[in-house]
Amino acid sequence: MDNDSPPPNASGGEAASDGARAASGGDSASGDARAEGSGGAEGSGGAAGSGGAEGSGEAAGGGEPAFSGGPEDGADGGGREPDGGGGAGGEADPGENQDENPDPDPDQDQDLGEAGVESGEHPLALRLEQLILGAPRRYTPFQAARTAGVSMDLASRFWRAMGFADIGQAKALTEADVLALRRLAGLVEAGLLSESMAIQVARSTGQTTARLADWQTDSFLEGLTEPPEPGMTRAEVAYPLVELLLPELEEFLIYVWRRQVAAATSRVVQSDDEEAVDRRLAVGFADLVGFTRLTRRLEEEELGELVEAFETTAADQVAAYGGRLIKTLGDEVLFVADDPGTAAEIGIRLIETMTGDETMPALRVGMAFGTVTTRMGDVFGTTVNLASRLTSIAPRDAVLVDGDFAEALGAAGEAPLSEADVDATAEKYRFALQPMWRRPVRGLGVVEPWLLSRREG
């Protein structure tokens, strides 16, 4: 979709708005034009934050306004503070002339739809947008920021963080956009989040839901909107299908999100204070061998099916044995586990599963254990870099680990560091470790990798 589209459609923003609504209060946006909110959103936490935003004052911010227009749009002072009433510093604003009361009448909503059609937007796209967002287009960015009691500058930073394209001063925002601004600003006003943290929340939510929305639209809906009868178009099938699926998918999204928050919170509570951000984790990469050659040999559809099968298999194995999938990169996945024993089981299971599938290319896995920095659901640091380097030098269908990983396995009784450690009375080890030649690794000096395998017998 092009960058001229209104913000909620720019990059999966409808999911971001709905996800933010569910996460921060759960109530549907106010206004007569709003559709009734889904049951799963009722009773969710965060109402105090949004309540504090109702009477929130101006929130200061730096940088250029994202949604600024020309002076004729009342954006000559795009970063100026709104006064919360009809005027903005006494300067003329056409938004005030158009909408002293921002609630439009039905004829105005119809005019907005007609204006969208005249501007070249598909009429069905406009109907789908209103169905998904639950409200018609009502505000320009300046009007939305003023109605929410948020400075245009801070609103612009929130919108950009959520991944919404700049739209000048087009009337393309809804009550949900106003409510989202109020909630984020309310969390800052209440002291629950700093301004920078609120922007991080907006960015992480926007990035995650944008990818989810793209996947669901491109793969899920596209496959279900095949015309059931000759003569019907995909567009004719899309609207009733979205109407049926939307509340179910929203409920499911909220359920999965709550489950993931519960699991993440439990991990943080059980860890030491020093490990809240910088923690010792086992980090693993799994990489398909020869993927670049495959991209030249396979058709696009075949390549897509292979990548999907690999990501699905990897995600299932990582989750089943207690790890966490951080991200997928087409031919590579990144995962973490709280201890090397869990990571070792995942790495070997991945090799065993892929080796048994004749349609999949060879796989190589590299893992390291050490301090990891976590930010916005991702992991960083020397341990991550080392795991990536070990993956690049691992043999086909094999797992390489670093020295700290091997020592941790030995200390936990999961694997002997040498066969001399094994005696007849010892418990059976799960894994075997074989030292490899020391070698230089770019950017990390000389390392001694260990070949990890499942112990026979």
Short mmCIF file of C-alpha atoms in Angstrom, two decimals:
data_model
loop_
_atom_site.label_atom_id
_atom_site.label_comp_id
_atom_site.label_asym_id
_atom_site.label_seq_id
_atom_site.Cartn_x
_atom_site.Cartn_y
_atom_site.Cartn_z
CA MET A 1 0.00 0.00 0.00
CA ASP A 2 1.40 3.39 -0.85
CA ASN A 3 2.52 6.03 1.62
CA ASP A 4 -0.40 8.29 0.80
CA SER A 5 -2.80 5.96 2.58
CA PRO A 6 -4.22 7.20 5.90
CA PRO A 7 -2.25 6.18 8.98
CA PRO A 8 -4.39 3.28 10.16
CA ASN A 9 -3.80 1.49 6.85
CA ALA A 10 -0.16 2.44 6.39
CA SER A 11 1.48 -0.53 8.04
CA GLY A 12 -0.96 -2.74 9.82
CA GLY A 13 -2.01 0.16 12.00
CA GLU A 14 -5.55 -1.06 12.47
CA ALA A 15 -4.15 -3.96 14.46
CA ALA A 16 -1.91 -1.61 16.39
CA SER A 17 -4.85 0.61 17.33
CA ASP A 18 -6.98 -2.36 18.36
CA GLY A 19 -4.08 -3.98 20.20
CA ALA A 20 -3.32 -0.75 22.05
CA ARG A 21 -7.03 -0.40 22.88
CA ALA A 22 -7.15 -3.90 24.33
CA ALA A 23 -3.86 -3.55 26.19
CA SER A 24 -4.50 -0.21 27.84
CA GLY A 25 -8.13 -0.26 28.76
CA GLY A 26 -10.09 -2.61 26.64
CA ASP A 27 -13.08 -0.31 26.18
CA SER A 28 -14.05 0.59 22.69
CA ALA A 29 -13.46 4.22 21.65
CA SER A 30 -16.00 6.76 22.79
CA GLY A 31 -18.46 8.45 20.45
CA ASP A 32 -21.82 7.63 18.98
CA ALA A 33 -20.22 6.42 15.77
CA ARG A 34 -18.12 3.75 17.50
CA ALA A 35 -19.17 0.14 17.14
CA GLU A 36 -19.69 -1.80 20.35
CA GLY A 37 -16.36 -3.22 21.66
CA SER A 38 -15.71 -6.93 21.79
CA GLY A 39 -16.36 -8.87 24.96
CA GLY A 40 -12.76 -9.98 25.34
CA ALA A 41 -11.62 -6.43 25.83
CA GLU A 42 -13.86 -5.82 28.84
CA GLY A 43 -12.24 -5.81 32.22
CA SER A 44 -8.68 -5.58 30.95
CA GLY A 45 -6.14 -3.60 32.92
CA GLY A 46 -4.84 -0.12 32.44
CA ALA A 47 -8.06 1.84 32.93
CA ALA A 48 -6.42 4.11 35.44
CA GLY A 49 -3.90 5.25 32.89
CA SER A 50 -6.52 6.14 30.34
CA GLY A 51 -8.69 7.81 32.93
CA GLY A 52 -5.84 10.06 33.89
CA ALA A 53 -5.58 11.14 30.30
CA GLU A 54 -9.08 12.57 30.12
CA GLY A 55 -8.02 15.77 31.78
CA SER A 56 -4.39 15.59 30.82
CA GLY A 57 -2.64 18.76 29.89
CA GLU A 58 -0.17 19.38 27.14
CA ALA A 59 2.70 16.94 26.78
CA ALA A 60 5.92 18.49 25.60
CA GLY A 61 8.02 16.86 22.96
CA GLY A 62 10.87 17.60 20.57
CA GLY A 63 11.44 17.09 16.90
CA GLU A 64 9.43 17.95 13.83
CA PRO A 65 5.70 17.19 13.72
CA ALA A 66 4.97 14.13 11.64
CA PHE A 67 1.53 15.07 10.45
CA SER A 68 2.10 18.74 9.77
CA GLY A 69 0.50 20.47 6.82
CA GLY A 70 0.82 23.91 5.33
CA PRO A 71 -0.23 27.14 7.06
CA GLU A 72 -3.63 26.92 5.43
CA ASP A 73 -4.21 23.69 7.37
CA GLY A 74 -3.58 25.32 10.69
CA ALA A 75 -0.20 23.56 10.88
CA ASP A 76 1.98 26.63 10.66
CA GLY A 77 2.45 26.06 14.36
CA GLY A 78 2.27 22.29 14.10
CA GLY A 79 4.39 21.91 17.21
CA ARG A 80 2.55 24.58 19.19
CA GLU A 81 0.62 23.54 22.25
CA PRO A 82 -3.16 23.23 21.91
CA ASP A 83 -5.14 25.12 24.53
CA GLY A 84 -7.73 22.38 24.88
CA GLY A 85 -10.50 24.71 23.72
CA GLY A 86 -11.62 26.30 20.50
CA GLY A 87 -8.51 28.34 19.78
CA ALA A 88 -4.83 27.57 19.37
CA GLY A 89 -2.88 30.58 20.51
CA GLY A 90 -5.44 32.92 18.97
CA GLU A 91 -4.30 32.02 15.47
CA ALA A 92 -6.71 31.04 12.77
CA ASP A 93 -7.17 27.33 12.24
CA PRO A 94 -9.44 26.04 9.51
CA GLY A 95 -10.00 22.94 11.65
CA GLU A 96 -11.75 25.23 14.14
CA ASN A 97 -13.79 26.84 11.40
CA GLN A 98 -14.85 23.45 10.10
CA ASP A 99 -15.39 21.71 13.42
CA GLU A 100 -16.00 23.68 16.57
CA ASN A 101 -17.71 20.45 17.56
CA PRO A 102 -15.80 17.57 15.93
CA ASP A 103 -18.84 15.26 15.87
CA PRO A 104 -20.04 15.22 12.24
CA ASP A 105 -23.53 14.52 11.09
CA PRO A 106 -24.38 11.56 8.85
CA ASP A 107 -24.34 13.74 5.75
CA GLN A 108 -20.80 14.79 6.56
CA ASP A 109 -19.76 11.12 6.93
CA GLN A 110 -21.25 10.48 3.51
CA ASP A 111 -19.35 13.44 2.13
CA LEU A 112 -16.14 12.05 3.60
CA GLY A 113 -16.77 8.74 1.83
CA GLU A 114 -17.47 10.50 -1.43
CA ALA A 115 -14.32 12.58 -1.01
CA GLY A 116 -12.34 9.39 -0.55
CA VAL A 117 -13.76 7.96 -3.75
CA GLU A 118 -13.05 11.19 -5.62
CA SER A 119 -9.44 11.09 -4.41
CA GLY A 120 -9.02 7.71 -6.08
CA GLU A 121 -9.52 5.39 -3.10
CA HIS A 122 -11.45 2.21 -3.75
CA PRO A 123 -14.98 2.46 -2.28
CA LEU A 124 -14.75 -1.08 -0.87
CA ALA A 125 -11.41 -0.22 0.77
CA LEU A 126 -13.12 2.69 2.51
CA ARG A 127 -16.00 0.45 3.67
CA LEU A 128 -13.53 -2.17 4.95
CA GLU A 129 -11.53 0.48 6.77
CA GLN A 130 -14.63 1.76 8.57
CA LEU A 131 -15.69 -1.82 9.40
CA ILE A 132 -12.28 -2.68 10.85
CA LEU A 133 -11.77 0.56 12.76
CA GLY A 134 -15.38 0.73 13.92
CA ALA A 135 -15.73 4.43 13.17
CA PRO A 136 -15.70 6.82 10.21
CA ARG A 137 -12.93 9.24 9.37
CA ARG A 138 -13.49 12.32 11.47
CA TYR A 139 -10.32 14.22 12.38
CA THR A 140 -7.26 15.74 10.80
CA PRO A 141 -4.07 14.94 12.73
CA PHE A 142 -4.11 18.43 14.26
CA GLN A 143 -7.74 18.05 15.35
CA ALA A 144 -7.07 14.59 16.78
CA ALA A 145 -4.11 15.83 18.82
CA ARG A 146 -6.10 18.84 20.08
CA THR A 147 -9.11 16.70 21.01
CA ALA A 148 -6.85 14.27 22.89
CA GLY A 149 -5.18 17.13 24.78
CA VAL A 150 -1.77 16.18 23.36
CA SER A 151 0.70 18.47 21.59
CA MET A 152 0.92 17.99 17.84
CA ASP A 153 4.62 17.28 18.25
CA LEU A 154 4.12 14.44 20.73
CA ALA A 155 1.20 13.02 18.73
CA SER A 156 3.43 12.96 15.64
CA ARG A 157 6.12 11.05 17.51
CA PHE A 158 3.58 8.50 18.75
CA TRP A 159 2.11 8.01 15.25
CA ARG A 160 5.51 7.60 13.65
CA ALA A 161 6.54 5.13 16.35
CA MET A 162 3.42 3.08 15.59
CA GLY A 163 4.45 3.01 11.92
CA PHE A 164 1.80 5.34 10.45
CA ALA A 165 2.71 7.37 7.39
CA ASP A 166 2.65 11.16 7.38
CA ILE A 167 -0.60 12.40 5.81
CA GLY A 168 -0.33 16.17 6.13
CA GLN A 169 -3.68 17.44 7.40
CA ALA A 170 -6.03 15.05 5.61
CA LYS A 171 -9.17 14.13 7.55
CA ALA A 172 -8.41 10.45 8.01
CA LEU A 173 -8.36 9.74 11.77
CA THR A 174 -11.08 8.30 13.99
CA GLU A 175 -12.18 8.27 17.61
CA ALA A 176 -9.88 5.28 18.17
CA ASP A 177 -6.85 7.38 17.22
CA VAL A 178 -7.88 10.07 19.70
CA LEU A 179 -8.40 7.48 22.45
CA ALA A 180 -5.00 5.89 21.80
CA LEU A 181 -3.31 9.29 22.13
CA ARG A 182 -5.17 9.98 25.38
CA ARG A 183 -4.13 6.64 26.84
CA LEU A 184 -0.45 6.95 25.96
CA ALA A 185 -0.32 10.54 27.18
CA GLY A 186 -2.25 9.53 30.31
CA LEU A 187 0.34 6.89 31.19
CA VAL A 188 3.02 9.57 30.93
CA GLU A 189 0.99 12.12 32.93
CA ALA A 190 0.35 9.55 35.67
CA GLY A 191 4.07 8.80 35.91
CA LEU A 192 3.59 5.14 34.97
CA LEU A 193 5.75 5.52 31.85
CA SER A 194 8.34 8.06 30.83
CA GLU A 195 7.78 9.76 27.50
CA SER A 196 10.60 7.77 25.88
CA MET A 197 9.17 4.51 27.26
CA ALA A 198 5.70 5.37 25.94
CA ILE A 199 7.23 5.87 22.50
CA GLN A 200 8.97 2.49 22.81
CA VAL A 201 5.63 0.90 23.69
CA ALA A 202 4.09 2.48 20.60
CA ARG A 203 6.99 1.33 18.41
CA SER A 204 7.10 -2.26 19.65
CA THR A 205 3.32 -2.61 19.33
CA GLY A 206 3.29 -1.08 15.87
CA GLN A 207 6.14 -3.19 14.52
CA THR A 208 4.76 -6.45 15.89
CA THR A 209 1.16 -5.93 14.80
CA ALA A 210 2.19 -4.58 11.39
CA ARG A 211 3.88 -7.87 10.59
CA LEU A 212 0.94 -9.83 11.99
CA ALA A 213 -1.56 -7.83 9.93
CA ASP A 214 0.50 -8.24 6.74
CA TRP A 215 0.77 -11.99 7.27
CA GLN A 216 -2.94 -12.43 7.99
CA THR A 217 -3.98 -10.31 5.02
CA ASP A 218 -1.49 -11.72 2.50
CA SER A 219 -1.72 -15.38 3.48
CA PHE A 220 -4.82 -16.02 5.53
CA LEU A 221 -7.46 -13.75 3.98
CA GLU A 222 -6.09 -14.10 0.47
CA GLY A 223 -6.58 -17.84 0.57
CA LEU A 224 -10.11 -17.59 2.00
CA THR A 225 -11.41 -14.98 -0.42
CA GLU A 226 -11.28 -17.17 -3.51
CA PRO A 227 -14.63 -16.52 -5.23
CA PRO A 228 -16.98 -19.39 -4.28
CA GLU A 229 -19.07 -18.94 -7.41
CA PRO A 230 -18.24 -18.03 -11.01
CA GLY A 231 -18.67 -14.35 -11.70
CA MET A 232 -18.01 -13.22 -8.12
CA THR A 233 -14.97 -11.09 -7.45
CA ARG A 234 -12.58 -11.39 -4.53
CA ALA A 235 -13.66 -7.93 -3.40
CA GLU A 236 -17.30 -9.05 -3.13
CA VAL A 237 -16.27 -11.88 -0.81
CA ALA A 238 -13.86 -9.82 1.34
CA TYR A 239 -16.34 -7.62 3.21
CA PRO A 240 -18.63 -10.29 4.73
CA LEU A 241 -15.59 -12.47 5.47
CA VAL A 242 -13.82 -9.70 7.38
CA GLU A 243 -17.08 -8.89 9.15
CA LEU A 244 -17.27 -12.48 10.45
CA LEU A 245 -13.57 -12.98 11.23
CA LEU A 246 -12.69 -9.64 12.79
CA PRO A 247 -14.21 -10.14 16.28
CA GLU A 248 -12.87 -13.70 16.50
CA LEU A 249 -9.34 -12.73 15.50
CA GLU A 250 -9.44 -9.79 17.91
CA GLU A 251 -10.45 -12.05 20.79
CA PHE A 252 -7.70 -14.51 19.89
CA LEU A 253 -5.08 -11.75 19.66
CA ILE A 254 -5.98 -10.51 23.15
CA TYR A 255 -5.89 -14.05 24.55
CA VAL A 256 -2.43 -14.82 23.12
CA TRP A 257 -1.10 -11.41 24.19
CA ARG A 258 -2.27 -11.92 27.78
CA ARG A 259 -0.71 -15.39 27.88
CA GLN A 260 2.61 -14.06 26.60
CA VAL A 261 2.57 -11.15 29.07
CA ALA A 262 1.88 -13.59 31.91
CA ALA A 263 4.81 -15.80 30.88
CA ALA A 264 7.19 -12.86 30.41
CA THR A 265 6.19 -11.33 33.75
CA SER A 266 6.76 -14.62 35.51
CA ARG A 267 10.28 -14.87 34.06
CA VAL A 268 11.14 -11.35 35.21
CA VAL A 269 9.75 -11.85 38.73
CA GLN A 270 11.72 -15.07 39.20
CA SER A 271 15.02 -13.57 38.01
CA ASP A 272 17.46 -11.51 40.08
CA ASP A 273 17.20 -7.74 39.92
CA GLU A 274 20.53 -7.55 38.10
CA GLU A 275 19.17 -9.90 35.44
CA ALA A 276 16.03 -7.92 34.63
CA VAL A 277 17.68 -6.45 31.52
CA ASP A 278 21.11 -8.11 31.26
CA ARG A 279 20.57 -11.83 31.76
CA ARG A 280 22.55 -15.02 31.19
CA LEU A 281 20.78 -16.93 28.44
CA ALA A 282 21.55 -19.65 25.94
CA VAL A 283 21.26 -18.16 22.45
CA GLY A 284 20.89 -20.25 19.30
CA PHE A 285 20.73 -19.70 15.57
CA ALA A 286 19.48 -22.32 13.10
CA ASP A 287 20.35 -21.69 9.46
CA LEU A 288 19.36 -23.46 6.22
CA VAL A 289 22.41 -24.48 4.18
CA GLY A 290 22.54 -23.36 0.55
CA PHE A 291 19.48 -21.14 0.76
CA THR A 292 20.88 -18.59 -1.71
CA ARG A 293 21.24 -21.30 -4.36
CA LEU A 294 17.70 -22.44 -3.65
CA THR A 295 16.33 -18.95 -4.32
CA ARG A 296 17.73 -19.17 -7.87
CA ARG A 297 16.43 -22.69 -8.51
CA LEU A 298 12.96 -22.75 -6.97
CA GLU A 299 9.84 -20.97 -8.13
CA GLU A 300 8.60 -18.20 -5.86
CA GLU A 301 5.66 -20.26 -4.61
CA GLU A 302 7.88 -23.26 -3.85
CA LEU A 303 10.39 -21.05 -2.04
CA GLY A 304 7.63 -19.49 0.02
CA GLU A 305 6.30 -22.92 1.01
CA LEU A 306 9.79 -24.07 2.02
CA VAL A 307 10.40 -20.99 4.18
CA GLU A 308 6.99 -21.34 5.80
CA ALA A 309 7.60 -25.03 6.53
CA PHE A 310 11.01 -24.26 8.05
CA GLU A 311 9.70 -21.43 10.23
CA THR A 312 6.73 -23.51 11.36
CA THR A 313 8.86 -26.52 12.26
CA ALA A 314 11.44 -24.38 14.07
CA ALA A 315 8.79 -22.47 16.00
CA ASP A 316 7.08 -25.71 17.07
CA GLN A 317 10.31 -27.32 18.28
CA VAL A 318 11.50 -24.22 20.14
CA ALA A 319 8.16 -23.80 21.92
CA ALA A 320 7.68 -27.51 22.67
CA TYR A 321 10.98 -27.85 24.56
CA GLY A 322 10.79 -24.63 26.56
CA GLY A 323 12.63 -22.06 24.46
CA ARG A 324 11.46 -18.74 23.04
CA LEU A 325 11.56 -17.86 19.38
CA ILE A 326 12.93 -14.31 19.06
CA LYS A 327 12.61 -13.83 15.30
CA THR A 328 12.70 -15.53 11.93
CA LEU A 329 14.79 -14.27 9.01
CA GLY A 330 13.58 -16.43 6.15
CA ASP A 331 16.38 -18.98 6.09
CA GLU A 332 17.39 -18.48 9.73
CA VAL A 333 15.73 -18.43 13.15
CA LEU A 334 16.98 -16.96 16.42
CA PHE A 335 15.88 -18.50 19.72
CA VAL A 336 16.84 -18.33 23.40
CA ALA A 337 16.48 -20.56 26.43
CA ASP A 338 17.02 -19.98 30.13
CA ASP A 339 19.60 -22.78 30.42
CA PRO A 340 22.00 -24.62 28.09
CA GLY A 341 20.30 -28.00 28.63
CA THR A 342 17.04 -26.70 27.17
CA ALA A 343 18.84 -25.02 24.28
CA ALA A 344 20.86 -28.19 23.57
CA GLU A 345 17.68 -30.26 23.32
CA ILE A 346 16.14 -27.71 20.95
CA GLY A 347 19.22 -27.54 18.72
CA ILE A 348 19.51 -31.30 18.36
CA ARG A 349 15.75 -31.74 17.87
CA LEU A 350 15.87 -29.19 15.04
CA ILE A 351 18.63 -31.18 13.31
CA GLU A 352 16.83 -34.50 13.83
CA THR A 353 13.50 -33.13 12.56
CA MET A 354 14.95 -31.43 9.48
CA THR A 355 17.14 -34.40 8.60
CA GLY A 356 14.05 -36.61 8.51
CA ASP A 357 12.32 -34.31 6.00
CA GLU A 358 13.52 -34.99 2.45
CA THR A 359 12.04 -31.71 1.20
CA MET A 360 14.25 -29.61 3.50
CA PRO A 361 17.90 -28.68 2.89
CA ALA A 362 20.61 -29.35 5.44
CA LEU A 363 20.60 -27.33 8.66
CA ARG A 364 23.36 -26.02 10.88
CA VAL A 365 23.01 -24.68 14.43
CA GLY A 366 25.29 -22.49 16.53
CA MET A 367 24.74 -21.74 20.23
CA ALA A 368 26.46 -19.71 22.93
CA PHE A 369 25.81 -19.08 26.62
CA GLY A 370 26.40 -15.80 28.42
CA THR A 371 25.12 -12.33 29.24
CA VAL A 372 22.47 -11.02 26.85
CA THR A 373 20.84 -7.60 26.64
CA THR A 374 17.11 -7.69 25.91
CA ARG A 375 15.31 -4.76 24.29
CA MET A 376 11.80 -4.63 22.80
CA GLY A 377 11.60 -8.41 22.45
CA ASP A 378 15.00 -8.73 20.77
CA VAL A 379 18.39 -9.80 22.13
CA PHE A 380 21.79 -8.18 21.67
CA GLY A 381 25.38 -8.53 22.78
CA THR A 382 28.56 -10.52 22.34
CA THR A 383 26.85 -13.81 23.17
CA VAL A 384 24.38 -13.30 20.31
CA ASN A 385 27.19 -12.39 17.91
CA LEU A 386 29.18 -15.47 18.94
CA ALA A 387 26.21 -17.79 18.37
CA SER A 388 25.77 -16.29 14.90
CA ARG A 389 29.47 -16.80 14.05
CA LEU A 390 29.38 -20.40 15.28
CA THR A 391 26.39 -21.06 13.03
CA SER A 392 28.33 -19.85 9.99
CA ILE A 393 31.19 -22.32 10.63
CA ALA A 394 29.10 -25.29 11.82
CA PRO A 395 29.18 -28.45 9.68
CA ARG A 396 26.05 -29.53 7.83
CA ASP A 397 23.40 -31.09 10.09
CA ALA A 398 25.49 -30.39 13.19
CA VAL A 399 25.45 -28.19 16.30
CA LEU A 400 28.41 -26.10 17.49
CA VAL A 401 28.54 -24.48 20.93
CA ASP A 402 31.04 -22.21 22.65
CA GLY A 403 33.20 -23.05 25.67
CA ASP A 404 30.91 -21.40 28.23
CA PHE A 405 27.97 -23.39 26.87
CA ALA A 406 29.96 -26.64 27.13
CA GLU A 407 31.11 -25.87 30.68
CA ALA A 408 27.56 -25.05 31.77
CA LEU A 409 26.32 -28.36 30.35
CA GLY A 410 29.08 -30.18 32.24
CA ALA A 411 28.35 -28.37 35.50
CA ALA A 412 24.66 -29.26 35.20
CA GLY A 413 25.47 -32.94 34.64
CA GLU A 414 24.01 -32.85 31.12
CA ALA A 415 27.23 -33.81 29.30
CA PRO A 416 30.80 -34.89 30.19
CA LEU A 417 33.58 -32.56 29.09
CA SER A 418 35.69 -35.67 28.41
CA GLU A 419 35.12 -39.39 28.31
CA ALA A 420 37.42 -39.72 31.33
CA ASP A 421 34.58 -38.14 33.36
CA VAL A 422 32.31 -41.10 32.57
CA ASP A 423 32.27 -44.14 34.85
CA ALA A 424 30.00 -47.12 35.23
CA THR A 425 28.13 -45.68 38.19
CA ALA A 426 27.48 -42.26 36.72
CA GLU A 427 24.04 -41.29 35.58
CA LYS A 428 23.54 -41.48 31.88
CA TYR A 429 24.38 -38.15 30.21
CA ARG A 430 21.95 -36.73 27.67
CA PHE A 431 24.55 -35.11 25.43
CA ALA A 432 28.09 -35.62 24.19
CA LEU A 433 30.67 -32.89 23.56
CA GLN A 434 33.67 -33.11 21.26
CA PRO A 435 36.25 -30.30 21.25
CA MET A 436 37.07 -28.86 17.83
CA TRP A 437 40.14 -27.00 16.60
CA ARG A 438 40.57 -23.52 18.02
CA ARG A 439 40.03 -20.94 15.33
CA PRO A 440 39.77 -17.17 14.92
CA VAL A 441 36.27 -15.78 14.58
CA ARG A 442 35.81 -12.40 12.94
CA GLY A 443 35.34 -9.67 15.52
CA LEU A 444 35.53 -12.05 18.50
CA GLY A 445 39.12 -13.33 18.54
CA VAL A 446 40.03 -17.01 18.90
CA VAL A 447 37.32 -19.40 20.09
CA GLU A 448 37.25 -23.13 20.80
CA PRO A 449 33.98 -24.56 19.50
CA TRP A 450 32.55 -27.85 20.72
CA LEU A 451 30.54 -30.25 18.60
CA LEU A 452 27.32 -31.11 20.44
CA SER A 453 25.46 -34.38 19.80
CA ARG A 454 23.00 -36.67 21.51
CA ARG A 455 24.78 -39.33 23.56
CA GLU A 456 24.13 -42.84 22.30
CA GLY A 457 22.87 -45.52 24.62
#
